Coordinates of C-alpha atoms in Angstrom, one line a residue:
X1 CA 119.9 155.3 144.1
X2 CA 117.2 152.9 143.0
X3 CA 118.0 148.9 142.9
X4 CA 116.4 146.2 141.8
X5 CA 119.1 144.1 143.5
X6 CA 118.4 145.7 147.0
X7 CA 119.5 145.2 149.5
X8 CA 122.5 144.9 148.2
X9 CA 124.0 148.4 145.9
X10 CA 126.6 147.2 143.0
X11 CA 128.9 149.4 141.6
X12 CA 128.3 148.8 138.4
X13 CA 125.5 151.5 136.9
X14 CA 123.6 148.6 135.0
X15 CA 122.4 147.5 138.0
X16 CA 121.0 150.9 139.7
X17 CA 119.4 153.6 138.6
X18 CA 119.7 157.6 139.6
X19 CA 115.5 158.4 140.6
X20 CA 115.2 162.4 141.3
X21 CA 113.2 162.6 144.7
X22 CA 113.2 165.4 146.9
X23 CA 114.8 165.1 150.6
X24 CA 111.9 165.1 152.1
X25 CA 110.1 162.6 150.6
X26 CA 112.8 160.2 150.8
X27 CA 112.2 161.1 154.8
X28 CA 108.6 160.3 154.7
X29 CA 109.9 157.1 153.5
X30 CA 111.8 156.9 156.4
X31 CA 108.8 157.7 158.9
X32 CA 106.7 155.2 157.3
X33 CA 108.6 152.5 157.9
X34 CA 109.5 153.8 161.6
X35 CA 105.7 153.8 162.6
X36 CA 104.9 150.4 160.6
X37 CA 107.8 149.0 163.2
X38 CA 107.4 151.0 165.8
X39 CA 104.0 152.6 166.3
X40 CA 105.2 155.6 166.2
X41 CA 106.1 158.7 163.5
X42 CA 109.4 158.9 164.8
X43 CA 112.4 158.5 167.6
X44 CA 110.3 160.6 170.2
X45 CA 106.8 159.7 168.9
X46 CA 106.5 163.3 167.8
X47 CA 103.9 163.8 164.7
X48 CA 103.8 167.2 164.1
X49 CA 102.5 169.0 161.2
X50 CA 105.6 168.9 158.9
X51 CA 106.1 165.3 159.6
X52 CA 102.1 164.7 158.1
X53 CA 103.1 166.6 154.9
X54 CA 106.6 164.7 154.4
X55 CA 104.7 161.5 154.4
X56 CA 102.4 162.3 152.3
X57 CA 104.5 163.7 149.9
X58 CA 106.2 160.6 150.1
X59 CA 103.6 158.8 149.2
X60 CA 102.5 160.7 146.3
X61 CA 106.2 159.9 145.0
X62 CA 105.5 156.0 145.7
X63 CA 103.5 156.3 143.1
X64 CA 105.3 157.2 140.4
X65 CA 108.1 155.2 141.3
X66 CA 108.8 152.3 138.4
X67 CA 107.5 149.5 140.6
X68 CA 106.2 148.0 143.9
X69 CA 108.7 148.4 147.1
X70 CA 110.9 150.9 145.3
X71 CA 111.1 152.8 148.8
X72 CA 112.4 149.9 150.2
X73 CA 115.2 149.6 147.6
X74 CA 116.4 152.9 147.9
X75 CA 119.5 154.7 149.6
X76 CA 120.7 157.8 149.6
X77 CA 124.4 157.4 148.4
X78 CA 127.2 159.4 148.3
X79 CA 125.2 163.0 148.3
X80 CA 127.5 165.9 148.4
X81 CA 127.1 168.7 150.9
X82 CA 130.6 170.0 150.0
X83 CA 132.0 168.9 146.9
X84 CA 135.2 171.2 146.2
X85 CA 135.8 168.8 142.4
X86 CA 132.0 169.6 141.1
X87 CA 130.6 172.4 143.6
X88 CA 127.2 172.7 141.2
X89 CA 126.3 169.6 142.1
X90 CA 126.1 169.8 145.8
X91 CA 122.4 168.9 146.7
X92 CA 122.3 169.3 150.3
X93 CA 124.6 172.4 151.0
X94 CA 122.2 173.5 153.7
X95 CA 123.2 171.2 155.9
X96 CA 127.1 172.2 155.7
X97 CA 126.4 174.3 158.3
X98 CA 125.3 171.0 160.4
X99 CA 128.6 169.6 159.9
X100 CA 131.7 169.4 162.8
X101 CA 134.9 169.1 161.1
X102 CA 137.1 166.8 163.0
X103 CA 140.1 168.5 164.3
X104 CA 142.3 166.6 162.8
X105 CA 141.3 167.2 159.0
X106 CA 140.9 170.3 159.8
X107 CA 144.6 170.8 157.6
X108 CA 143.4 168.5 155.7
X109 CA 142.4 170.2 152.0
X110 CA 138.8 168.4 151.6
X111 CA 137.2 166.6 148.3
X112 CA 134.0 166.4 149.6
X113 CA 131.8 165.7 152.4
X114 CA 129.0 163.2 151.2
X115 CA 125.8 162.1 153.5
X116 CA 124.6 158.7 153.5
X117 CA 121.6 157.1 154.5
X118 CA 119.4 154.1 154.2
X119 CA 115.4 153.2 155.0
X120 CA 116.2 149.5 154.7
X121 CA 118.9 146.9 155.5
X122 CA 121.5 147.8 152.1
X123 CA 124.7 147.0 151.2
X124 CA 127.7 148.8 149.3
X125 CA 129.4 146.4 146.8
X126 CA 132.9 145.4 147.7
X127 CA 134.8 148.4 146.3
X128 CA 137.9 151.0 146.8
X129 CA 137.5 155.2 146.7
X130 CA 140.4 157.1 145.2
X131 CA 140.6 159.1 147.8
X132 CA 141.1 158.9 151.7
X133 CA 137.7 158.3 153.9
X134 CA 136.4 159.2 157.6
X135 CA 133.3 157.4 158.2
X136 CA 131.4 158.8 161.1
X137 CA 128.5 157.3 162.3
X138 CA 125.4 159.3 163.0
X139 CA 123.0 156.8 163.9
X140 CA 122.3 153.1 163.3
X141 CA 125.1 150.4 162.8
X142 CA 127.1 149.5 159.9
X143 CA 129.5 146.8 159.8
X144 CA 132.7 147.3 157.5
X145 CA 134.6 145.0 155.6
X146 CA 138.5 145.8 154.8
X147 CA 141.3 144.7 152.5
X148 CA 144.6 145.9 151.6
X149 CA 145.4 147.6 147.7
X150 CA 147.5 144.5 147.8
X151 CA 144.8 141.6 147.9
X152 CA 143.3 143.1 145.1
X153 CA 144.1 139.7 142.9
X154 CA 141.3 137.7 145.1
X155 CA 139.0 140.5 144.8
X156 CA 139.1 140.5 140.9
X157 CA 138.6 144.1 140.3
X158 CA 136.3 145.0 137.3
X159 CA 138.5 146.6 134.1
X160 CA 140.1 149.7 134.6
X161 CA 138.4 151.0 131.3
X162 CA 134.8 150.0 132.6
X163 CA 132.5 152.5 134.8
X164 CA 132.9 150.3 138.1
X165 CA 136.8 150.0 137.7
X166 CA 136.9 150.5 141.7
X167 CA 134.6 147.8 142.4
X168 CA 135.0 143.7 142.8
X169 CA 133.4 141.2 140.5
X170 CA 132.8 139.0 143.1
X171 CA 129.7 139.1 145.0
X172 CA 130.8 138.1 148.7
X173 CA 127.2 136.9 149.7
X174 CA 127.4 134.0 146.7
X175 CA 131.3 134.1 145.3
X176 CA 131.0 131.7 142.0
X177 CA 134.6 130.0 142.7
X178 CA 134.6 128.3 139.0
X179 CA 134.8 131.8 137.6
X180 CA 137.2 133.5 140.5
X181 CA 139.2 130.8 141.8
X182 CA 141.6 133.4 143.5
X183 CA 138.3 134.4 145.7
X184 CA 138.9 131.3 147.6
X185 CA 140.9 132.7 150.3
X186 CA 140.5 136.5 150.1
X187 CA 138.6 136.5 153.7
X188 CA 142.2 135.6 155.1
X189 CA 143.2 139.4 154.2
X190 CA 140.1 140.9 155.6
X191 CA 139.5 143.0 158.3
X192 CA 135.8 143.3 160.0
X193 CA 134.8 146.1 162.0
X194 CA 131.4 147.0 163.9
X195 CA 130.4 151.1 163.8
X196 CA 127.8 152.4 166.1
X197 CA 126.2 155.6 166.1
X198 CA 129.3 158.6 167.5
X199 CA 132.3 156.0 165.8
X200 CA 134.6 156.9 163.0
X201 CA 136.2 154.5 160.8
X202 CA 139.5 156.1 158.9
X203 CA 139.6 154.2 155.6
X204 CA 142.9 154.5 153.8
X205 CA 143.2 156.0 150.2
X206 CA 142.9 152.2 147.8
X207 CA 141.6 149.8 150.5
X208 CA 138.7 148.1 149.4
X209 CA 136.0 148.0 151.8
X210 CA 132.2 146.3 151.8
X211 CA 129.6 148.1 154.0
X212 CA 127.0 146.6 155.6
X213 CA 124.6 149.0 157.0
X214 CA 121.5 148.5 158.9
X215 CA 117.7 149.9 158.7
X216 CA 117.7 153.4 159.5
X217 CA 121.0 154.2 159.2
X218 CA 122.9 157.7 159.1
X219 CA 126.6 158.4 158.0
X220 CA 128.8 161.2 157.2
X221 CA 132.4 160.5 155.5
X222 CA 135.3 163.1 154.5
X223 CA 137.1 162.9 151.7
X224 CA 140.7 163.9 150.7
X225 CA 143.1 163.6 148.2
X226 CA 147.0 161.6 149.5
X227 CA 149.5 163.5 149.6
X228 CA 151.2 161.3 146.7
X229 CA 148.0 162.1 144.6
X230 CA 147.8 165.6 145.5
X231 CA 151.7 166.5 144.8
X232 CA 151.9 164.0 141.5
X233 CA 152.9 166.0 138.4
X234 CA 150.8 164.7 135.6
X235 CA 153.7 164.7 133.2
X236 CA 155.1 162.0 135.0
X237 CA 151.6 160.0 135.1
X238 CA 153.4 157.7 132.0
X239 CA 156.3 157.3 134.3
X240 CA 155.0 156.0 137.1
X241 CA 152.3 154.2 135.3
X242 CA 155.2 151.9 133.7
X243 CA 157.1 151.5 136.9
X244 CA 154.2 150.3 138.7
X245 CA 153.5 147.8 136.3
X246 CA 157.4 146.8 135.9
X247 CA 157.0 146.4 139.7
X248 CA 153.9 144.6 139.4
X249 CA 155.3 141.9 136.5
X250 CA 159.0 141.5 138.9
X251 CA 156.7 140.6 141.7
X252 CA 154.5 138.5 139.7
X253 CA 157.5 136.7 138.1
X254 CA 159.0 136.4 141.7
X255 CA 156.2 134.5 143.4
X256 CA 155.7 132.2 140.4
X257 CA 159.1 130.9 141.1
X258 CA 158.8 131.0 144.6
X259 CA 155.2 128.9 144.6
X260 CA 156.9 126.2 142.9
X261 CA 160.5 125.9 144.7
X262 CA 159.6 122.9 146.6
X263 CA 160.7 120.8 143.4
X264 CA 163.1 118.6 144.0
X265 CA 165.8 115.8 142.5
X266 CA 165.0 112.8 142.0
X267 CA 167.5 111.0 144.0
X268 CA 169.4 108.5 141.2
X269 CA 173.0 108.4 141.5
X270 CA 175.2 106.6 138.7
X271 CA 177.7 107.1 136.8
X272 CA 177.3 109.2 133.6
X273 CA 178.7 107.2 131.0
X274 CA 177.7 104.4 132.5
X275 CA 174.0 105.1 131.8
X276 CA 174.3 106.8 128.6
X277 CA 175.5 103.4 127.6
X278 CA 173.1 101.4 129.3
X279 CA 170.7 103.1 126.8
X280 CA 172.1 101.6 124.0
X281 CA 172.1 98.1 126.0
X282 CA 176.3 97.4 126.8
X283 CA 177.4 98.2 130.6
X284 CA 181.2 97.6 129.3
X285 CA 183.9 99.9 129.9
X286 CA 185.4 100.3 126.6
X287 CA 181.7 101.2 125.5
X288 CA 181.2 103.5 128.3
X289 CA 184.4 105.1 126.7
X290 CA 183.4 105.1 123.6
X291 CA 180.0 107.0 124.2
X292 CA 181.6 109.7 126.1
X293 CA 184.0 110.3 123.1
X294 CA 181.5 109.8 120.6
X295 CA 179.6 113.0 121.7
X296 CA 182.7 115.4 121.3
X297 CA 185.1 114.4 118.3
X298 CA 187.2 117.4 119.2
X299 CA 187.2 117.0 123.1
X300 CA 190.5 116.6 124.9
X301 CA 191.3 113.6 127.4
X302 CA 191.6 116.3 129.8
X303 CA 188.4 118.3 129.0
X304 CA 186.6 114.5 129.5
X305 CA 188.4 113.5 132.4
X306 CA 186.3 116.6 134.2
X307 CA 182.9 114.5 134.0
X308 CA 184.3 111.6 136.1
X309 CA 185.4 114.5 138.9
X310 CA 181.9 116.2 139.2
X311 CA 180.4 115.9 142.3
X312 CA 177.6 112.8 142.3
X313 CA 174.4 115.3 143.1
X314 CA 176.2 117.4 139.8
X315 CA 176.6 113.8 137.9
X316 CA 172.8 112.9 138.6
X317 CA 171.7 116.8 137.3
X318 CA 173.8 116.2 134.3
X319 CA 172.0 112.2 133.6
X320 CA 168.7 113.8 134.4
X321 CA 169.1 117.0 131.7
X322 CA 170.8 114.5 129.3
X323 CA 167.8 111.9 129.7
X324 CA 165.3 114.4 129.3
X325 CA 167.2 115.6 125.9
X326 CA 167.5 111.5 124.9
X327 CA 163.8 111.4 125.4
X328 CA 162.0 114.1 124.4
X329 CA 164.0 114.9 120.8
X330 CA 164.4 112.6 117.9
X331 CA 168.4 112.5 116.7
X332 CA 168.1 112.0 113.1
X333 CA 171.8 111.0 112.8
X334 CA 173.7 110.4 115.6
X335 CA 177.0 110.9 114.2
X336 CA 178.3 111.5 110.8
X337 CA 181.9 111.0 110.7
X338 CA 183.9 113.8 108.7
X339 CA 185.9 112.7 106.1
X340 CA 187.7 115.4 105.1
X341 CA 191.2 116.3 106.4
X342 CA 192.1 119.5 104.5
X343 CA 192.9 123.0 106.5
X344 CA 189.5 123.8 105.4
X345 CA 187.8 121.6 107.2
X346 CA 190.5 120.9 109.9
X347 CA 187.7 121.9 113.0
X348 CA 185.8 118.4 112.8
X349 CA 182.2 118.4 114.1
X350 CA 179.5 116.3 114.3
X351 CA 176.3 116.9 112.7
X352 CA 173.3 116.1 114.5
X353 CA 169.8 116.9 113.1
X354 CA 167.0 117.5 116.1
X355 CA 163.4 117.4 115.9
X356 CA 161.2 119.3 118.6
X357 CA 158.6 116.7 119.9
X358 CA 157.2 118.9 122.4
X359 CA 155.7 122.6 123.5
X360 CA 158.1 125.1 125.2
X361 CA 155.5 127.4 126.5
X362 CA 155.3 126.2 130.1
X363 CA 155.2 128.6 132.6
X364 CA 155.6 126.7 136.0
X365 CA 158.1 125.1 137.5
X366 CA 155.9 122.4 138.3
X367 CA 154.9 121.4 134.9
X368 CA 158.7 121.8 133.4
X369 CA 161.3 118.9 134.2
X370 CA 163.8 121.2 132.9
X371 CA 163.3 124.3 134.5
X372 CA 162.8 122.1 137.8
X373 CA 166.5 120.8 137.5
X374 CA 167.8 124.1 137.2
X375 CA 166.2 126.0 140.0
X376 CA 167.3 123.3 142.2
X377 CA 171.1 123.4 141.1
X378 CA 173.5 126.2 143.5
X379 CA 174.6 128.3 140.8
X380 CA 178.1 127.0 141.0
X381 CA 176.6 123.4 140.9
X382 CA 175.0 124.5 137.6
X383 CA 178.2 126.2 135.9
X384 CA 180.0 122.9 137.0
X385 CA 177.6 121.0 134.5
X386 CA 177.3 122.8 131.7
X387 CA 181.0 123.1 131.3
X388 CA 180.4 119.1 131.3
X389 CA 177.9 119.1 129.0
X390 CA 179.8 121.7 126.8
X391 CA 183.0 119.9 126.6
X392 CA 181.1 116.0 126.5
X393 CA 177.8 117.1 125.1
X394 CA 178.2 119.8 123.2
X395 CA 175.1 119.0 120.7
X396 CA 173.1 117.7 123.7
X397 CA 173.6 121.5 125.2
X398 CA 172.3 123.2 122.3
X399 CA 169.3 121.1 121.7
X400 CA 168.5 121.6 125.5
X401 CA 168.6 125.1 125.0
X402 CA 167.1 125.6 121.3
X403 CA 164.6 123.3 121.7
X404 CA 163.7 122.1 125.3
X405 CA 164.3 125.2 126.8
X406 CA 160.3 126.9 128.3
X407 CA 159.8 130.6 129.0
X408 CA 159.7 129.4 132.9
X409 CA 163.4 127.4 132.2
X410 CA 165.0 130.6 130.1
X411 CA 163.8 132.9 133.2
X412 CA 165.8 130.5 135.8
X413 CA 168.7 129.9 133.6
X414 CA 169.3 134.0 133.1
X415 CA 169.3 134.0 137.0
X416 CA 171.2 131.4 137.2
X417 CA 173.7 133.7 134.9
X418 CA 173.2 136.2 137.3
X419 CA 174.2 134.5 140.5
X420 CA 177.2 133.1 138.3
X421 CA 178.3 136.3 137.9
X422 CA 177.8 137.5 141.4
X423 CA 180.1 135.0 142.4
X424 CA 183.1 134.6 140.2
X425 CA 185.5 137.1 139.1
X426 CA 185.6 138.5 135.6
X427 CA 187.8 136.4 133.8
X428 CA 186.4 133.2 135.5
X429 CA 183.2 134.5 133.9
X430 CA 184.7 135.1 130.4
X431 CA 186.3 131.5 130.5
X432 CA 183.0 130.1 131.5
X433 CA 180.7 131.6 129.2
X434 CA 183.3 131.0 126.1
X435 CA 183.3 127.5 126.8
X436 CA 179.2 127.5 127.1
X437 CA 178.4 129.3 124.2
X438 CA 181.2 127.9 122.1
X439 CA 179.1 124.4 122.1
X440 CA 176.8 126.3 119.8
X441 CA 177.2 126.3 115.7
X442 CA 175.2 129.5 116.3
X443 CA 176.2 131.4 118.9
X444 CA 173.6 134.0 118.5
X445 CA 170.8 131.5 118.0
X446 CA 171.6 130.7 121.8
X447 CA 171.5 133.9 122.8
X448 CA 168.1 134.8 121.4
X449 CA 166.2 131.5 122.5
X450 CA 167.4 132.3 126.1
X451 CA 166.4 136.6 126.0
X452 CA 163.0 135.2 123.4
X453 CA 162.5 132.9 126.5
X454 CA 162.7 135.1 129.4
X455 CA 160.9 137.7 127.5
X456 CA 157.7 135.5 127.1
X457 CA 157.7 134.3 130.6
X458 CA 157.6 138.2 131.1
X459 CA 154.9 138.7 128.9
X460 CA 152.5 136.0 130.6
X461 CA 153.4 138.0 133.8
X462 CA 152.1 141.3 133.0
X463 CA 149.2 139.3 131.4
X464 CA 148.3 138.3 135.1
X465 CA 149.0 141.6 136.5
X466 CA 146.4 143.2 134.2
X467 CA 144.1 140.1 134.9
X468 CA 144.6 141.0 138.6
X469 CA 145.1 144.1 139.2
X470 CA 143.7 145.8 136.6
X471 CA 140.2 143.3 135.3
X472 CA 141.9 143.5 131.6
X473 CA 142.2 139.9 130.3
X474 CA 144.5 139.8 127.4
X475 CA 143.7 136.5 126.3
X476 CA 146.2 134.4 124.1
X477 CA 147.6 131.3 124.1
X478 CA 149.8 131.6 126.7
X479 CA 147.5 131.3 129.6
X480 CA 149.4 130.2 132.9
X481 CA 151.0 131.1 136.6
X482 CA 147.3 131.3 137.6

C-alpha cells in the first residue's frame, strides 16, 4: 500500500494506492533503512550474498516508483497467507508453514491469517474489521487504540454504502470539531494499549481500533467469523436489520428525553381563575366566576368545582399550559353565544377560531415549553389536569393539542398515556379518556396530531441513528436531538 498521506494509512481507497512489488524488494527497503540507522545490513550485521541482491533489487523498484520517498510511505497491509473467503489471492502462502496457531483458535474455523509490516513509522486509520482479530506481535511496537461498537456516534463512521464504511471520518491526529461535534469526547470511551514484540492483542468482532505502529515493525493477526455471524441465516438478514434499527431509534428516542429531564416548573403558585382574569385586567370574584364559566357553556357546577380542588403544583401546570395557549395563538372570537334553542341544536358550544403563530417541529425538551410541562407532571398529576382543562377549557385543550402540540410534546404525552394506563384500572381509563377526547369537535383530528406527532419525533430519530451509526445523512428539515 502506497500513500501519499504517510505515515498515516486511511481507509478510504482515494487516498492509497495498491503498487505490485515483489517481497523481496519491499525487504531491501527494509535493509536500507536499517543500515542508514544502524550501520549495519541487518539485526546481526550479517550481509550476505542474498541480502546484496534484495537491495538492489529494491533499488531498481525505487525507481519506478511514482515519486521521491515512496519506500518510505509504504506498508505491507493486510497480506494473506491463508485466506479460506478468496484462497487465489493468497500472496505469501509459503510462509503458512511459518505460522504457530495459538491453541486456543485452534477450534476456531479461520478467515484468514494476514502479515503486516512496516519500513517507517505508519498508522492504520481509526476503523472496525467484521470479523474477530488476534494481533501477535513479531517484532517492533505498536500501540493500539480501542472503542466499543457502541461509541460509534463520536467516531462518525463513513456511509455504509461507501468503500470505507468500517472506517471513522475523523482524523484523531487533527479532529475538525465544527464538522464532528460528537468527536469531542470520544477519548472518554477509549482504551490504549502498548504491544511489544511476543504480545497478543484479542480485538473483538466491531470494535474500532487505531494502530500505531513503529519503524520496523512485524505483525501477524487471525481472523474469524462470531458465532452470531457464522450461524446467521441470511433469510432473516431483513429481520434483524429492522430490529436493530427499531432498537437503535427506541434508544435514540430514550436518551433524547433523558438529556433534557433536568427541566423544571417554574415555581408560580395562584389561583387559576384568578389569573385568567387578571389577563383581561379585573381581580373580582364575580369576574373570576364568570371566566371560568365562560370557557365551558355546557359545564356543570360540579364538573367546575374540581379546578378549585387540584392540588396547587397541578393548578400552577394547568396556568402555565393555559398561558402558553393565551400566548402563542390568536382567538379570533372568544365566544359566540348560541342562539338557538331547538332539539337540534340543544348541545350548545362555543365556537372558537385559532390561528397557529408558531412551528411545532421541535425536537427537544429544552426548546419546547410544552413538552417541558408535561415530562415534569407524575402521570396521575397530568390526568388530574386535563380532566380540568377538559371540563373548564375544553377549546383551550384542543388548540394545545392541534396546534401547540411538537413531535418531542406528542412523544411525552403518549407516555404519559402509557403510565396512565399502567396505573389505573380499565374503566378509570375509559372514564378518563371519554372525558379527554370528548373536549374535541373532532375526535379523530386529536388522535392523528398525537400518532402524526410521535411518529415525526420517530422519524428524526432514525435520521440520527443513520447519521450515527451508519454515515447516511438524510437531510430534511427536521434536523435536531444532535
Amino acid at each position: 500500500m502506497l500513500s501519499r498521506s504517510a505515515p498515516v494509512f486511511y481507509g478510504d481507497l482515494r487516498s492509497h494506492e495498491r503498487v505490485p512489488l515483489p517481497f523481496s524488494a519491499f525487504i531491501g527497503f527494509c535493509k536500507q533503512r536499517l543500515q542508514n540507522t544502524d550501520g549495519v545490513c541487518g539485526p546481526c550485521g550479517v550481509n550476505n550474498e542474498l541480502e546484496r541482491n534484495g537491495m538492489a533489487e529494491s533499488e531498481s523498484y525505487n525507481e519506478s516508483l511514482p515519486y521521491d520517498d515512496a519506500h518510505q510511505q509504504i506498508y505491507l497491509a493486510q497480506v494473506p497467507i491463508m485466506n479460506i473467503e478468496n484462497e487465489e489471492h493468497v500472496q505469501l502462502e509459503a510462509l503458512r508453514d511459518d505460522i504457530q496457531m495459538p491453541i486456543f483458535l485452534e477450534e476456531k474455523v479461520l478467515s484468514s491469517i494476514n502479515l503486516w509490516m512496516n519500513n517507517a513509522e505508519a498508522r492504520s486509520s481509526t476503523h472496525y474489521d467484521p470479523h474477530h482479530n488476534l494481533l501477535c506481535l513479531v517484532a517492533g511496537c505498536k500501540r493500539v487504540v480501542l472503542w466499543p461498537p457502541s461509541a460509534s456516534p463520536t467516531l462518525y463512521p463513513m456511509a455504509i454504502y461507501g468503500e470505507a464504511s468500517n472506517h471513522s471520518s475523523v482524523a484523531l491526529e487533527n479532529p475538525n470539531f465544527s464538522i464532528y461535534p460528537r468527536a469531542k469526547c470520544l477519548m472518554e470511551y477509549s482504551q490504549t494499549v502498548i504491544l511489544h514484540a511476543g504480545d497478543a492483542l484479542f480485538i473483538p468482532e466491531g470494535w474500532f481500533h487505531q494502530v500505531d505502529s513503529d519503524e520496523m515493525t512485524i505483525a501477524v493477526n487471525f481472523w474469524w467469523r462470531s458465532n452470531i455471524m457464522s450461524s446467521m441465516l441470511e433469510h432473516m438478514d431483513s429481520y434483524y436489520l429492522r430490529r436493530i434499527l427499531r432498537r437503535l431509534t427506541d434508544r435514540e428516542m430514550d436518551e433524547a428525553l433523558r438529556k433534557d429531564s433536568s427541566a423544571e416548573m417554574p415555581k408560580t403558585k395562584m389561583n387559576m381563575c384568578e389569573l385568567l382574569d387578571k389577563r383581561e385586567g379585573d381581580n373580582s370574584t364575580d369576574n373570576q366566576n364568570q371566566t371560568c364559566e365562560e370557557w365551558d357553556l355546557n359545564g356543570t357546577q360540579e364538573q367546575r368545582n374540581t379546578l378549585h380542588e387540584l392540588e396547587p403544583f397541578s393548578i400552577q401546570a394547568l396556568h402555565e399550559l393555559v398561558s402558553l395557549v393565551h400566548d402563542s395563538v390568536n382567538i379570533a372570537d372568544h365566544v359566540e353565544p348560541v342562539q338557538s334553542t331547538s332539539t337540534a341544536d340543544s348541545t350548545a358550544s362555543v365556537k372558537v377560531e385559532y390561528k397557529k403563530t408558531m412551528t411545532t417541529d421541535s425536537f427537544s425538551l429544552e426548546d419546547d415549553p410544552v413538552a417541558k410541562i408535561l415530562w415534569t407532571l407524575d402521570s396521575c398529576t397530568l390526568q388530574s389536569v386535563f380532566l380540568a382543562m377538559a371540563r373548564n377549557f375544553p377549546r383551550t385543550l384542543e388548540a394545545l393539542i392541534l396546534h401547540l402540540l411538537s413531535p418531542v410534546g406528542a412523544e411525552v404525552l403518549t407516555r404519559k398515556f402509557d403510565e396512565i394506563d399502567r396505573r389505573t384500572t380499565e374503566d378509570d381509563r375509559n372514564k378518563f379518556y371519554k372525558v379527554f377526547y370528548g373536549a374535541f369537535d373532532d375526535q379523530f383530528a386529536a388522535m392523528d396530531a398525537i400518532l402524526n406527532g410521535k411518529e415525526s419525533f420517530a422519524l428524526q430519530a432514525f435520521r440520527n441513528v443513520l447519521d450515527k451509526f451508519v454515515g447516511f445523512d438524510l437531510g430534511g428539515p427536521t434536523r435536531g436531538l444532535r
